[in-house]
Amino acid sequence: MTSIRDIARVCGISVGTVSKALNGYKDVSKETVRKVNQVARELGYTPDSLARAMRTNTTHNLGVLFIDKQQSGLRHEYFSSVLESFKIGAERRGYDITFITGNVEGSPWRSYLAHCRYRKCDGVLIAGVDFKDQDVIDLANSEIPVVTIDYKYEGQPAVFSANQHDMGALTKYILYRGHRDIAFIHGEDTIVTEQRIAGFEGACREAGVTIPDDYIVEGLFHNPDRSFQATKELLNLGNPPTCILYPDDYSTIGGRNALQMLGLSVPEDISIAGYDGIMMSRVTSPTLTTLRQDSFAIGRKAVDKLIDTIEFPDEDNDEVVTVAGQLYRGGTVGQYQAKE
Amino acid sequence: MTSIRDIARVCGISVGTVSKALNGYKDVSKETVRKVNQVARELGYTPDSLARAMRTNTTHNLGVLFIDKQQSGLRHEYFSSVLESFKIGAERRGYDITFITGNVEGSPWRSYLAHCRYRKCDGVLIAGVDFKDQDVIDLANSEIPVVTIDYKYEGQPAVFSANQHDMGALTKYILYRGHRDIAFIHGEDTIVTEQRIAGFEGACREAGVTIPDDYIVEGLFHNPDRSFQATKELLNLGNPPTCILYPDDYSTIGGRNALQMLGLSVPEDISIAGYDGIMMSRVTSPTLTTLRQDSFAIGRKAVDKLIDTIEFPDEDNDEVVTVAGQLYRGGTVGQYQAKE
DNA sequence: CTCTTTTACGAAAACGTTTTCGGTAAAAGT
DNA sequence: ACTTTTACCGAAAACGTTTTCGTAAAAGAG
């Protein structure tokens, strides 16, 4: 590979001057800059990020920690979508991204933080993980700038989807359609779940509707099997709900299967709604009533916040940005009519 | 950050010995190895991949070039799925991955190859791109080991989905269901398309069925809009087909919308089939008849082949691996019955 | 006891950059 | 004719490793 040294030799000048010429320093003549650039092009020179990073102590490399509990990885459409816009934003600002993994057999690191340090990430996106995991906390408390999605660490910036507000909007819509017996199969015990339950209960309270305890059942994110089971349980109650909310669109699949198995049709016999607004929700028949998260904006805000924190560490970066989603009415929540 | 030097100072030995101790060299006493490891742990030492890479000239970093023409990026479920298994395989063998991009405004590189060189990737996965693009060809012809998916460069290893065979199987199933007037909306002019057309035509020929020219129409991969339009055109023919094949499951959405608009129901009035076997195809009603590509195996074979090429360059690595998919019968191809 | 082999370690170069600190010559000011 | 400024460039250190080569001491062989 051709290095800065080769250019120096051909031009008959020192490596220091070549470096300065390539990086636009002021103390180098117009003429040498021209010459250096020409020779660099002729020799097919590409800089070496490693050497540069070693010297400057910045890699222009962002870590991405992204391990949902269901291990769906990139197959998780909502996260993939967030990641895609994060990636595009990063590229535009000259950063590459690296996936952070923990203790993999045979790797030179033993934790997320060690992996980040090994690769010398300038900053890390943390999303979709167990935020209470000590390894994750260690990373968040380290010297490495961090941005989280849907969780807030003290002193670190965060991006939130407007879970409470949006869930409130979705619930209000369902109430507006006349439903009063609304069940909510929610996800694991996380901030997101707390916020969504708060939004759900807030909207019900506001409408003067009381929800029995056994209508609020714990399911799992991104897990159709669990939704299948939880749906069956709900329908075995003395007074089954007329509408069921699921942790996300993907889990809804399981719920739908359960309903079909029981011979119930949507939305005639029972109504359902998801959350996320993934592609799939738009192509079922009828289309799924859901709340579309603005995954594009979330990824974009996250990467901008992260890079700002990296490049301008002096400014106030302990901030939380909230991104609102959009209600999609779909066709799975019917107008409620009292049974005869 | 604590470096090898710190360990050396604490132990009272030289950095070279520390390095050797940590890397399991034989010419260092049991006792010093123990001491070094202990001190390393106490000081929270993590190696610096940059310095290591600089010296050894290997980064343990794989590039991923992955730009479908429709710019779906990670939102492309089939590719995401391949990538996920590629990534997992890479991690298990101690490699990280970096997305390769071309000419982004403000980046220090101007081409895919330059980006790979800048980041000193040990090898690159090339998939889903325009393989005739000069920038891609330059990369494939470079000093960097490469593996391609669904395309073969001379002298480089490749992984193929069994497109011709699998498309043959899908077509045979449709013929078996009694259809004779089968149209094929195929994707862009690529090897994949060639192979699939070959598989399609081969099966028809074998069954003694002749397909009129205007039944084979050029569509676009991963583009429902184009499928929407092409479907309408097919149904405007004098003798419209009784079954339509699409470039992939995702494009099928457009076709379905067109059929619905025309008041045709699937599979009663007309049959359709997709390709890929993405999640979505399993949740529509009826489920989509399609050919499930084994994305997991494809990603896995690709990464293994690539790393083998990197680590054992002497062996024969100009090889092509073929991965078969699986026919999923679904419910969108009905038994054909002659119209009255 | 002498010679050879083995064991364990250190010194130092190298990887490709960036950046500081001078330094020299020409240009400008007095 | 002197000093001061300006413009341009080079030498060298530094970043954290790996790895070669040399060597001193210990161990083994005769």
XYZ file of C-alpha atoms (C1' of nucleotides) in Angstrom:
740
model
C 0.000 0.000 0.000
C 1.190 3.436 -0.807
C 1.728 5.617 2.199
C 2.408 9.208 2.936
C 6.105 8.352 2.826
C 5.919 7.399 -0.830
C 4.334 10.697 -1.660
C 7.031 12.487 0.280
C 9.764 10.674 -1.602
C 8.295 11.379 -5.018
C 7.702 15.015 -4.209
C 11.085 15.362 -2.562
C 9.667 16.766 0.643
C 9.155 15.516 4.186
C 6.284 13.393 5.419
C 5.208 16.088 7.810
C 4.669 18.506 5.006
C 2.734 15.940 2.998
C 0.437 15.335 5.933
C -0.095 19.028 6.364
C -0.744 19.487 2.664
C -3.362 16.732 2.639
C -5.079 18.063 5.715
C -5.279 21.642 4.608
C -2.863 23.224 7.028
C -2.105 26.861 6.341
C 1.665 26.735 6.503
C 2.236 25.026 3.192
C 2.463 26.722 -0.181
C -0.228 26.509 -2.814
C 2.269 24.917 -5.131
C 3.208 22.021 -2.842
C -0.416 21.363 -2.008
C -1.121 21.007 -5.707
C 1.859 18.752 -6.248
C 1.064 16.560 -3.271
C -2.543 16.092 -4.268
C -1.542 15.231 -7.800
C 1.024 12.654 -6.742
C -1.393 11.230 -4.188
C -3.942 10.684 -6.911
C -1.378 9.188 -9.288
C -0.168 6.749 -6.672
C -3.683 5.813 -5.645
C -3.080 6.830 -2.082
C -5.680 6.120 0.586
C -5.054 7.194 4.153
C -4.805 4.589 6.869
C -7.522 5.075 9.448
C -5.647 2.973 11.963
C -2.529 5.084 12.009
C -4.618 8.208 12.017
C -6.785 6.944 14.847
C -3.751 5.898 16.787
C -2.275 9.331 16.641
C -5.414 11.422 17.065
C -7.135 9.107 19.489
C -10.407 9.258 17.542
C -11.553 6.453 15.288
C -14.665 7.943 13.724
C -16.261 4.689 14.609
C -19.511 4.313 16.549
C -20.470 1.242 18.509
C -23.973 -0.139 18.339
C -25.247 -2.223 21.209
C -28.475 -3.743 20.143
C -29.489 -7.031 21.692
C -33.205 -7.557 22.133
C -34.143 -10.232 24.593
C -35.788 -12.336 21.935
C -32.488 -12.469 20.052
C -34.150 -11.389 16.852
C -31.162 -9.261 15.975
C -31.449 -7.567 12.636
C -34.579 -9.536 11.950
C -36.349 -7.172 14.310
C -37.890 -4.834 11.819
C -38.453 -1.877 14.089
C -34.894 -1.928 15.392
C -33.494 -2.521 11.940
C -35.330 0.498 10.810
C -33.978 2.663 13.595
C -30.526 1.316 12.920
C -30.770 2.031 9.221
C -31.419 5.705 9.773
C -28.782 5.816 12.491
C -26.313 4.352 10.041
C -27.191 6.782 7.290
C -26.841 9.708 9.649
C -23.502 8.414 10.847
C -22.173 8.007 7.320
C -23.110 11.535 6.440
C -20.975 12.786 9.279
C -18.025 10.577 8.438
C -18.561 7.798 10.979
C -18.676 4.065 10.495
C -20.458 1.725 12.853
C -19.461 -1.465 14.612
C -21.742 -3.913 16.361
C -20.846 -4.402 19.979
C -21.069 -7.862 21.434
C -20.279 -9.129 24.879
C -18.508 -12.215 25.950
C -18.016 -14.214 22.784
C -15.866 -17.315 22.998
C -12.373 -16.531 21.784
C -12.654 -12.782 21.448
C -10.094 -10.519 23.098
C -12.770 -8.781 25.195
C -15.010 -9.938 27.989
C -17.675 -7.243 28.202
C -19.442 -4.608 26.147
C -17.202 -1.940 27.568
C -14.088 -3.942 26.806
C -15.266 -4.457 23.257
C -15.828 -0.735 22.826
C -12.419 0.029 24.225
C -10.802 -2.653 22.114
C -12.230 -1.037 18.986
C -11.824 2.429 20.459
C -15.353 3.537 19.593
C -15.816 7.284 19.798
C -19.328 6.722 21.122
C -21.982 4.071 21.495
C -25.663 3.703 20.791
C -27.455 1.587 23.370
C -30.899 0.326 22.497
C -33.165 -2.611 23.012
C -31.028 -4.158 25.732
C -31.589 -4.900 29.377
C -30.615 -1.512 30.743
C -30.301 -2.885 34.253
C -27.612 -5.338 33.194
C -24.426 -4.482 35.055
C -22.343 -4.798 31.902
C -24.525 -2.220 30.198
C -24.418 0.080 33.213
C -20.632 -0.159 33.244
C -20.584 0.942 29.645
C -22.938 3.840 30.303
C -20.814 5.015 33.220
C -17.549 4.782 31.333
C -15.526 7.492 29.681
C -17.197 6.703 26.355
C -20.031 8.984 25.226
C -23.312 7.170 25.007
C -26.821 7.732 23.748
C -29.735 5.536 24.703
C -33.087 4.927 23.102
C -36.097 4.563 25.392
C -34.027 4.692 28.548
C -32.216 7.461 30.368
C -28.954 7.177 32.227
C -28.078 9.997 34.560
C -25.864 12.516 32.811
C -26.215 10.907 29.383
C -28.376 11.985 26.473
C -31.366 9.889 25.473
C -33.966 9.647 22.748
C -37.439 8.558 23.667
C -40.353 7.471 21.624
C -43.409 9.250 23.031
C -44.685 6.017 24.516
C -47.051 7.418 27.110
C -48.578 10.019 24.883
C -48.827 7.725 21.886
C -50.295 4.853 23.825
C -52.782 7.342 25.205
C -53.737 8.331 21.686
C -54.181 4.734 20.623
C -56.300 3.980 23.666
C -58.435 7.057 23.156
C -59.144 5.945 19.627
C -60.290 2.562 20.880
C -62.475 4.183 23.502
C -63.855 6.437 20.820
C -64.833 3.328 18.882
C -67.021 2.396 21.786
C -64.934 -0.240 23.529
C -64.962 -0.368 27.310
C -63.559 -3.813 28.025
C -60.034 -3.328 26.806
C -57.194 -5.670 27.707
C -53.538 -4.898 27.377
C -50.950 -7.621 26.919
C -47.781 -5.652 27.565
C -44.090 -6.352 27.189
C -41.378 -7.025 29.715
C -40.902 -4.807 32.732
C -39.086 -1.864 31.169
C -39.453 1.886 31.057
C -41.234 1.501 27.752
C -43.781 -0.807 29.297
C -44.247 1.485 32.288
C -44.858 4.429 30.010
C -47.268 2.557 27.825
C -49.243 1.256 30.753
C -49.347 4.783 32.132
C -50.643 6.053 28.794
C -53.199 3.298 28.620
C -54.467 3.717 32.152
C -54.403 7.476 31.910
C -56.651 7.477 28.875
C -59.063 5.025 30.490
C -59.218 6.989 33.692
C -59.817 10.166 31.799
C -62.733 8.509 30.036
C -64.093 7.203 33.312
C -63.481 3.614 32.332
C -62.112 1.227 34.913
C -60.006 -1.669 33.783
C -60.031 -4.839 35.890
C -56.631 -6.062 37.040
C -56.783 -9.261 35.062
C -57.046 -7.289 31.831
C -53.484 -6.134 32.245
C -51.304 -9.128 31.604
C -47.586 -9.455 31.179
C -46.489 -10.759 27.797
C -43.213 -10.495 25.919
C -42.044 -8.142 23.212
C -41.600 -9.640 19.778
C -42.906 -13.001 20.852
C -45.998 -14.316 19.060
C -46.050 -17.519 21.098
C -46.482 -15.684 24.352
C -49.206 -13.539 22.819
C -50.940 -16.646 21.584
C -51.083 -18.030 25.060
C -52.010 -14.770 26.767
C -54.834 -14.241 24.301
C -56.307 -17.621 25.073
C -56.159 -16.864 28.771
C -57.930 -13.557 28.326
C -60.732 -15.180 26.424
C -61.210 -17.717 29.168
C -62.058 -15.003 31.657
C -65.605 -14.668 32.908
C -66.001 -11.407 31.037
C -63.617 -11.497 28.099
C -62.472 -8.177 26.634
C -63.846 -6.769 23.402
C -60.484 -5.404 22.393
C -56.919 -6.546 23.041
C -53.775 -4.457 22.833
C -50.484 -6.227 22.154
C -46.854 -5.411 22.981
C -46.055 -4.842 19.327
C -47.220 -5.633 15.818
C -45.094 -8.700 15.540
C -46.526 -10.331 18.649
C -49.958 -9.655 17.272
C -49.427 -12.532 14.888
C -49.684 -14.958 17.766
C -52.795 -13.273 19.059
C -54.411 -13.414 15.696
C -53.673 -17.096 15.382
C -55.263 -17.728 18.753
C -58.376 -15.846 17.765
C -58.613 -17.686 14.488
C -58.249 -20.983 16.293
C -61.128 -20.011 18.527
C -63.228 -19.145 15.525
C -63.343 -15.430 16.267
C -63.041 -13.003 13.407
C -61.433 -9.587 13.555
C -62.862 -7.014 13.877
C -66.399 -8.436 13.900
C -66.103 -10.587 16.999
C -63.159 -8.947 18.678
C -60.849 -6.023 18.062
C -57.076 -5.905 18.297
C -54.298 -3.341 17.966
C -50.542 -3.516 17.782
C -47.674 -1.088 18.193
C -44.734 -0.077 15.974
C -46.231 0.122 12.505
C -43.975 -2.383 10.797
C -44.460 -3.258 7.149
C -46.340 -6.385 7.978
C -49.094 -4.455 9.719
C -49.955 -2.776 6.460
C -50.472 -5.877 4.400
C -52.651 -8.065 6.513
C -56.318 -8.007 5.810
C -57.749 -5.996 7.365
C -54.708 -3.812 8.008
C -53.657 -3.673 11.609
C -54.681 -0.777 13.786
C -51.435 0.325 15.351
C -49.254 3.168 16.433
C -46.494 3.864 13.985
C -43.313 4.831 15.732
C -41.211 7.273 13.775
C -38.217 4.977 13.584
C -36.502 7.161 11.048
C -36.574 10.230 13.256
C -35.543 8.229 16.295
C -32.441 6.845 14.606
C -31.572 10.186 13.173
C -31.957 12.111 16.408
C -29.935 9.473 18.227
C -26.967 9.649 15.902
C -26.978 13.423 15.800
C -27.100 13.659 19.568
C -24.329 11.117 19.917
C -21.997 12.782 17.461
C -22.720 16.177 18.974
C -21.744 14.807 22.349
C -18.533 13.472 20.864
C -17.554 16.530 18.913
C -18.717 19.186 21.351
C -18.267 17.638 24.776
C -18.380 21.016 26.480
C -22.015 21.675 25.667
C -24.927 20.416 27.671
C -25.467 16.865 26.531
C -27.530 15.503 29.363
C -30.676 15.934 27.391
C -33.691 13.923 26.336
C -35.329 14.185 22.957
C -38.830 12.846 22.475
C -40.158 11.665 19.147
C -43.882 11.333 18.608
C -45.435 8.555 16.570
C -48.592 8.497 14.550
C -51.843 6.671 15.039
C -52.774 4.417 12.146
C -56.434 3.541 12.306
C -56.314 0.398 10.192
C -59.207 -2.015 10.258
C -58.830 -4.253 13.262
C -60.637 -2.100 15.772
C -64.336 -2.234 15.013
C -67.137 -0.054 16.248
C -68.322 -1.688 19.420
C -71.898 -2.807 19.589
C -73.364 -4.338 22.667
C -74.088 -8.030 22.367
C -77.722 -9.077 22.408
C -6.128 3.909 29.226
C -3.818 1.388 30.671
C -1.393 -0.085 28.204
C 1.054 -2.898 28.020
C 3.686 -0.452 29.229
C 1.927 0.022 32.535
C 1.877 -3.692 33.093
C 5.547 -3.887 32.256
C 6.388 -1.148 34.731
C 4.414 -2.739 37.554
C 5.876 -6.159 36.899
C 9.337 -4.773 36.439
C 9.819 -6.432 33.084
C 9.952 -5.282 29.480
C 6.954 -4.610 27.234
C 8.053 -7.296 24.835
C 7.836 -9.928 27.512
C 4.427 -8.698 28.593
C 3.193 -8.965 25.029
C 4.556 -12.452 24.751
C 3.054 -13.453 28.069
C -0.362 -12.220 27.054
C -0.209 -13.921 23.697
C 0.893 -17.285 24.973
C 4.387 -17.368 23.570
C 6.497 -20.282 24.759
C 9.626 -18.437 25.754
C 8.293 -16.927 28.931
C 8.233 -18.573 32.345
C 5.064 -19.857 33.965
C 5.657 -17.493 36.822
C 5.817 -14.312 34.733
C 2.753 -15.350 32.751
C 0.828 -15.664 35.995
C 2.073 -12.326 37.260
C 1.361 -10.518 34.031
C -2.159 -11.839 33.789
C -2.860 -10.905 37.357
C -1.571 -7.360 36.985
C -3.419 -6.998 33.683
C -6.657 -7.891 35.413
C -5.967 -5.602 38.341
C -5.255 -2.679 36.071
C -8.287 -3.386 33.883
C -6.185 -3.705 30.799
C -7.823 -4.059 27.402
C -5.675 -4.455 24.321
C -5.796 -1.812 21.622
C -6.985 -3.292 18.363
C -5.593 -0.357 16.418
C -2.026 -0.786 17.544
C -2.310 -4.506 17.124
C -3.762 -4.157 13.642
C -1.115 -1.700 12.713
C 1.646 -4.066 13.604
C 0.143 -7.314 12.358
C -1.574 -5.857 9.339
C -4.820 -7.639 10.119
C -7.790 -5.881 11.661
C -10.185 -8.746 12.256
C -12.722 -6.551 10.627
C -14.937 -7.569 7.729
C -16.512 -5.139 5.315
C -20.104 -5.568 4.225
C -21.185 -4.087 0.921
C -24.887 -4.342 0.774
C -26.755 -1.784 -1.276
C -29.901 -2.991 -2.978
C -31.100 -0.838 -5.817
C -34.289 0.014 -4.030
C -32.255 1.513 -1.181
C -34.167 -0.469 1.378
C -31.011 -1.030 3.347
C -31.544 -2.938 6.538
C -35.263 -2.713 6.002
C -34.863 -5.427 3.384
C -35.869 -8.438 5.428
C -34.222 -11.112 3.349
C -30.886 -9.304 3.276
C -31.138 -8.420 6.949
C -31.611 -12.041 7.669
C -28.581 -13.083 5.664
C -26.582 -10.353 7.305
C -27.652 -11.398 10.771
C -26.311 -14.892 10.350
C -23.201 -13.542 8.651
C -22.632 -11.307 11.635
C -23.137 -14.077 14.153
C -20.716 -16.308 12.296
C -18.178 -13.519 12.141
C -18.421 -12.846 15.857
C -17.853 -16.465 16.672
C -14.588 -16.327 14.806
C -13.446 -13.079 16.352
C -14.334 -10.669 13.576
C -16.327 -7.467 13.666
C -18.110 -6.040 10.695
C -18.202 -2.616 9.090
C -20.653 -1.370 6.506
C -18.969 -0.231 3.351
C -20.275 2.841 1.612
C -19.091 4.599 -1.478
C -18.723 8.222 -2.166
C -20.274 9.978 0.803
C -19.875 13.719 1.068
C -17.036 14.564 3.397
C -15.634 11.084 3.911
C -11.924 10.417 3.393
C -12.638 7.814 0.689
C -14.117 8.032 -2.763
C -14.996 4.440 -3.603
C -15.900 1.123 -2.033
C -12.362 -0.083 -2.417
C -10.964 3.053 -0.867
C -13.324 2.673 2.056
C -12.195 -0.914 2.589
C -8.584 0.114 2.433
C -9.177 3.044 4.723
C -10.625 0.718 7.338
C -8.199 -2.043 6.378
C -10.887 -4.717 6.143
C -9.468 -8.220 6.097
C -12.197 -9.250 3.685
C -15.485 -8.097 2.243
C -18.927 -9.533 1.687
C -20.535 -8.291 -1.506
C -24.240 -8.850 -1.915
C -27.301 -7.277 -3.377
C -25.376 -4.705 -5.379
C -24.990 -3.985 -9.059
C -22.174 -6.415 -9.742
C -21.385 -4.769 -13.064
C -20.665 -1.445 -11.389
C -17.041 -0.556 -12.042
C -16.509 0.416 -8.417
C -17.659 -3.012 -7.303
C -15.518 -4.742 -9.922
C -12.500 -2.783 -8.741
C -13.128 -4.027 -5.244
C -13.492 -7.626 -6.384
C -10.254 -7.422 -8.340
C -8.303 -5.858 -5.532
C -5.916 -7.461 -3.078
C -8.742 -7.807 -0.554
C -10.406 -11.228 -0.222
C -14.016 -11.165 -1.242
C -17.045 -13.388 -1.147
C -20.149 -12.721 -3.174
C -23.705 -13.869 -2.806
C -25.613 -14.746 -5.971
C -22.818 -13.664 -8.271
C -19.443 -15.103 -9.167
C -16.280 -13.181 -9.870
C -13.498 -15.052 -11.560
C -11.086 -16.423 -8.984
C -13.221 -15.448 -5.995
C -15.471 -17.641 -3.881
C -19.222 -17.267 -4.071
C -22.354 -18.485 -2.365
C -25.425 -19.056 -4.455
C -28.996 -19.603 -3.577
C -30.214 -22.481 -5.749
C -32.283 -20.109 -7.829
C -32.721 -22.211 -10.931
C -33.511 -25.410 -9.097
C -35.769 -23.739 -6.556
C -37.675 -21.729 -9.116
C -38.117 -24.969 -11.008
C -39.590 -26.569 -7.932
C -41.973 -23.674 -7.386
C -43.072 -23.756 -11.002
C -43.561 -27.495 -10.977
C -45.831 -27.151 -7.988
C -47.919 -24.571 -9.803
C -48.120 -26.803 -12.867
C -49.084 -29.653 -10.608
C -51.952 -27.538 -9.369
C -53.234 -27.504 -12.925
C -52.175 -24.064 -14.089
C -51.047 -23.640 -17.665
C -51.239 -19.911 -18.171
C -48.495 -18.770 -15.815
C -46.970 -15.328 -15.936
C -43.694 -14.335 -14.372
C -42.974 -10.784 -13.325
C -39.261 -10.996 -12.730
C -36.669 -8.685 -11.214
C -33.912 -6.624 -12.759
C -31.497 -8.119 -15.261
C -29.162 -9.991 -12.941
C -27.757 -13.480 -12.633
C -30.481 -14.245 -10.140
C -33.148 -13.267 -12.633
C -31.491 -15.264 -15.389
C -31.377 -18.323 -13.198
C -34.937 -17.977 -12.081
C -36.196 -17.499 -15.603
C -34.210 -20.560 -16.628
C -35.767 -22.546 -13.814
C -39.204 -21.320 -14.704
C -38.914 -21.976 -18.417
C -37.202 -25.294 -17.863
C -40.043 -26.580 -15.730
C -42.631 -25.397 -18.232
C -40.800 -26.940 -21.161
C -40.444 -30.171 -19.300
C -44.189 -30.198 -18.734
C -44.843 -29.441 -22.377
C -46.328 -26.073 -21.567
C -45.464 -23.116 -23.756
C -45.421 -19.674 -22.225
C -46.227 -16.732 -24.493
C -43.633 -13.981 -24.593
C -45.867 -11.397 -23.039
C -46.241 -13.508 -19.908
C -42.641 -12.835 -19.011
C -42.447 -9.238 -17.971
C -39.683 -7.258 -16.373
C -40.478 -5.859 -12.945
C -38.281 -4.726 -10.091
C -37.095 -6.475 -6.957
C -38.562 -5.243 -3.720
C -40.833 -2.789 -5.417
C -44.573 -3.217 -4.870
C -45.452 -0.253 -7.080
C -43.886 -1.793 -10.127
C -45.647 -5.077 -9.401
C -48.919 -3.244 -9.059
C -48.537 -1.807 -12.517
C -47.238 -4.974 -14.131
C -50.107 -6.959 -12.689
C -52.648 -4.603 -14.198
C -50.946 -4.882 -17.568
C -51.007 -8.672 -17.438
C -54.715 -8.697 -16.719
C -55.370 -6.451 -19.677
C -54.000 -9.038 -22.078
C -56.375 -10.889 -24.386
C -55.784 -14.112 -22.478
C -54.833 -13.147 -18.934
C -52.813 -15.656 -16.887
C -54.355 -17.796 -14.150
C -51.275 -17.524 -11.978
C -48.666 -14.819 -11.512
C -45.186 -15.212 -10.113
C -43.510 -12.177 -8.542
C -39.882 -11.152 -8.096
C -40.147 -11.591 -4.342
C -42.612 -11.699 -1.478
C -42.385 -8.029 -0.789
C -43.287 -7.005 -4.327
C -46.259 -9.312 -4.087
C -47.937 -6.720 -1.913
C -48.354 -4.471 -4.931
C -49.712 -7.293 -7.012
C -52.223 -8.179 -4.380
C -53.391 -4.606 -4.155
C -53.910 -4.505 -7.915
C -55.924 -7.701 -7.843
C -58.031 -6.447 -4.988
C -58.684 -3.229 -6.854
C -59.881 -5.234 -9.818
C -62.178 -7.221 -7.596
C -60.313 -10.487 -8.020
C -59.832 -12.714 -5.018
C -56.891 -14.976 -4.333
C -56.780 -17.905 -4.890
C -60.338 -18.277 -6.194
C -60.096 -15.987 -9.205
C -56.365 -15.936 -9.671
C -53.287 -17.493 -8.070
C -50.045 -15.839 -7.035
C -46.700 -16.837 -5.624
C -43.735 -14.955 -4.229
C -40.115 -15.730 -3.475
C -37.957 -15.432 -0.335
C -40.226 -16.590 2.454
C -40.088 -13.464 4.584
C -42.093 -13.229 7.789
C -44.813 -11.280 6.133
C -45.606 -14.108 3.752
C -46.613 -16.255 6.685
C -49.127 -13.924 8.197
C -51.249 -12.822 5.301
C -54.477 -14.655 4.779
C -54.214 -16.966 3.022
C -50.497 -17.427 3.586
C -48.386 -16.758 0.549
C -47.174 -19.622 -1.569
C -43.478 -18.954 -1.906
C -40.013 -20.366 -1.970
C -38.215 -19.905 1.307
C -34.592 -19.148 0.785
C -32.373 -20.473 3.514
C -31.024 -17.088 4.464
C -29.433 -18.430 7.607
C -27.341 -20.988 5.767
C -26.435 -18.493 3.081
C -25.055 -15.975 5.562
C -23.266 -18.645 7.465
C -21.633 -20.244 4.457
C -20.609 -16.833 3.186
C -18.829 -15.809 6.347
C -17.116 -19.151 6.754
C -15.893 -19.102 3.186
C -14.669 -15.548 3.547
C -12.773 -16.138 6.763
C -11.294 -19.353 5.382
C -10.037 -17.399 2.410
C -8.493 -14.857 4.733
C -6.893 -17.278 7.143
C -5.838 -19.973 4.691
C -5.050 -18.099 1.490
C -3.045 -20.985 0.115
C -6.007 -23.302 -0.259
C -8.325 -23.362 -3.202
C -10.792 -20.605 -2.597
C -12.200 -20.119 -6.052
C -15.235 -22.111 -5.169
C -18.994 -21.817 -5.320
C -21.314 -23.088 -2.640
C -24.973 -23.576 -3.435
C -27.703 -23.427 -0.833
C -31.100 -24.898 -1.571
C -34.327 -23.330 -0.391
C -37.621 -24.909 0.474
C -40.982 -24.770 -1.201
C -43.736 -23.441 1.018
C -47.092 -24.374 -0.381
C -49.157 -21.713 1.375
C -52.627 -20.902 0.174
C -52.379 -18.508 -2.724
C -52.031 -21.043 -5.516
C -55.391 -22.709 -6.025
C -56.288 -25.853 -7.922
C -56.979 -24.673 -11.436
C -60.386 -25.354 -12.866
C -61.310 -24.447 -16.422
C -63.752 -21.591 -16.689
C -67.171 -22.357 -17.997
C 35.296 -29.300 34.751
C 34.384 -27.782 30.049
C 31.392 -27.480 26.284
C 26.811 -27.331 24.394
C 21.981 -26.732 24.717
C 17.958 -24.773 26.693
C 15.331 -21.271 29.035
C 13.907 -16.639 29.853
C 14.143 -12.200 29.015
C 15.380 -7.338 26.980
C 16.434 -3.923 23.267
C 14.821 -2.063 19.442
C 12.624 -1.583 15.107
C 8.529 -1.162 12.770
C 3.563 -0.122 11.345
C 1.567 5.154 9.118
C 0.108 8.911 10.766
C -0.211 13.857 13.210
C 1.675 17.690 15.410
C 4.958 20.469 17.909
C 8.903 23.089 17.738
C 12.188 25.171 15.574
C 14.698 26.942 11.693
C 15.895 29.298 7.337
C 15.143 32.346 3.788
C 12.709 35.900 1.778
C 9.848 39.814 2.345
C 8.604 43.759 4.854
C 9.236 47.449 7.990
C 12.259 51.175 10.265
C 21.648 48.626 6.570
C 19.444 46.913 10.202
C 15.629 44.373 12.587
C 11.191 42.231 12.423
C 7.786 39.728 10.366
C 6.062 36.226 7.312
C 5.959 32.044 4.702
C 7.330 27.628 4.210
C 9.260 23.465 5.490
C 11.886 19.547 8.200
C 13.180 16.716 12.281
C 11.463 14.045 15.531
C 8.450 12.291 18.929
C 4.500 9.862 19.823
C 0.403 6.555 19.666
C 0.463 0.770 21.549
C 1.541 -3.074 19.832
C 4.329 -7.420 17.809
C 8.339 -9.795 16.691
C 13.123 -10.568 15.606
C 17.471 -11.088 17.350
C 20.809 -11.182 20.756
C 22.453 -12.651 25.242
C 23.010 -14.080 30.011
C 22.140 -17.584 33.074
C 20.799 -22.193 34.001
C 20.814 -26.878 32.847
C 22.538 -30.891 30.629
C 26.215 -33.884 28.455
C 30.665 -35.770 28.147
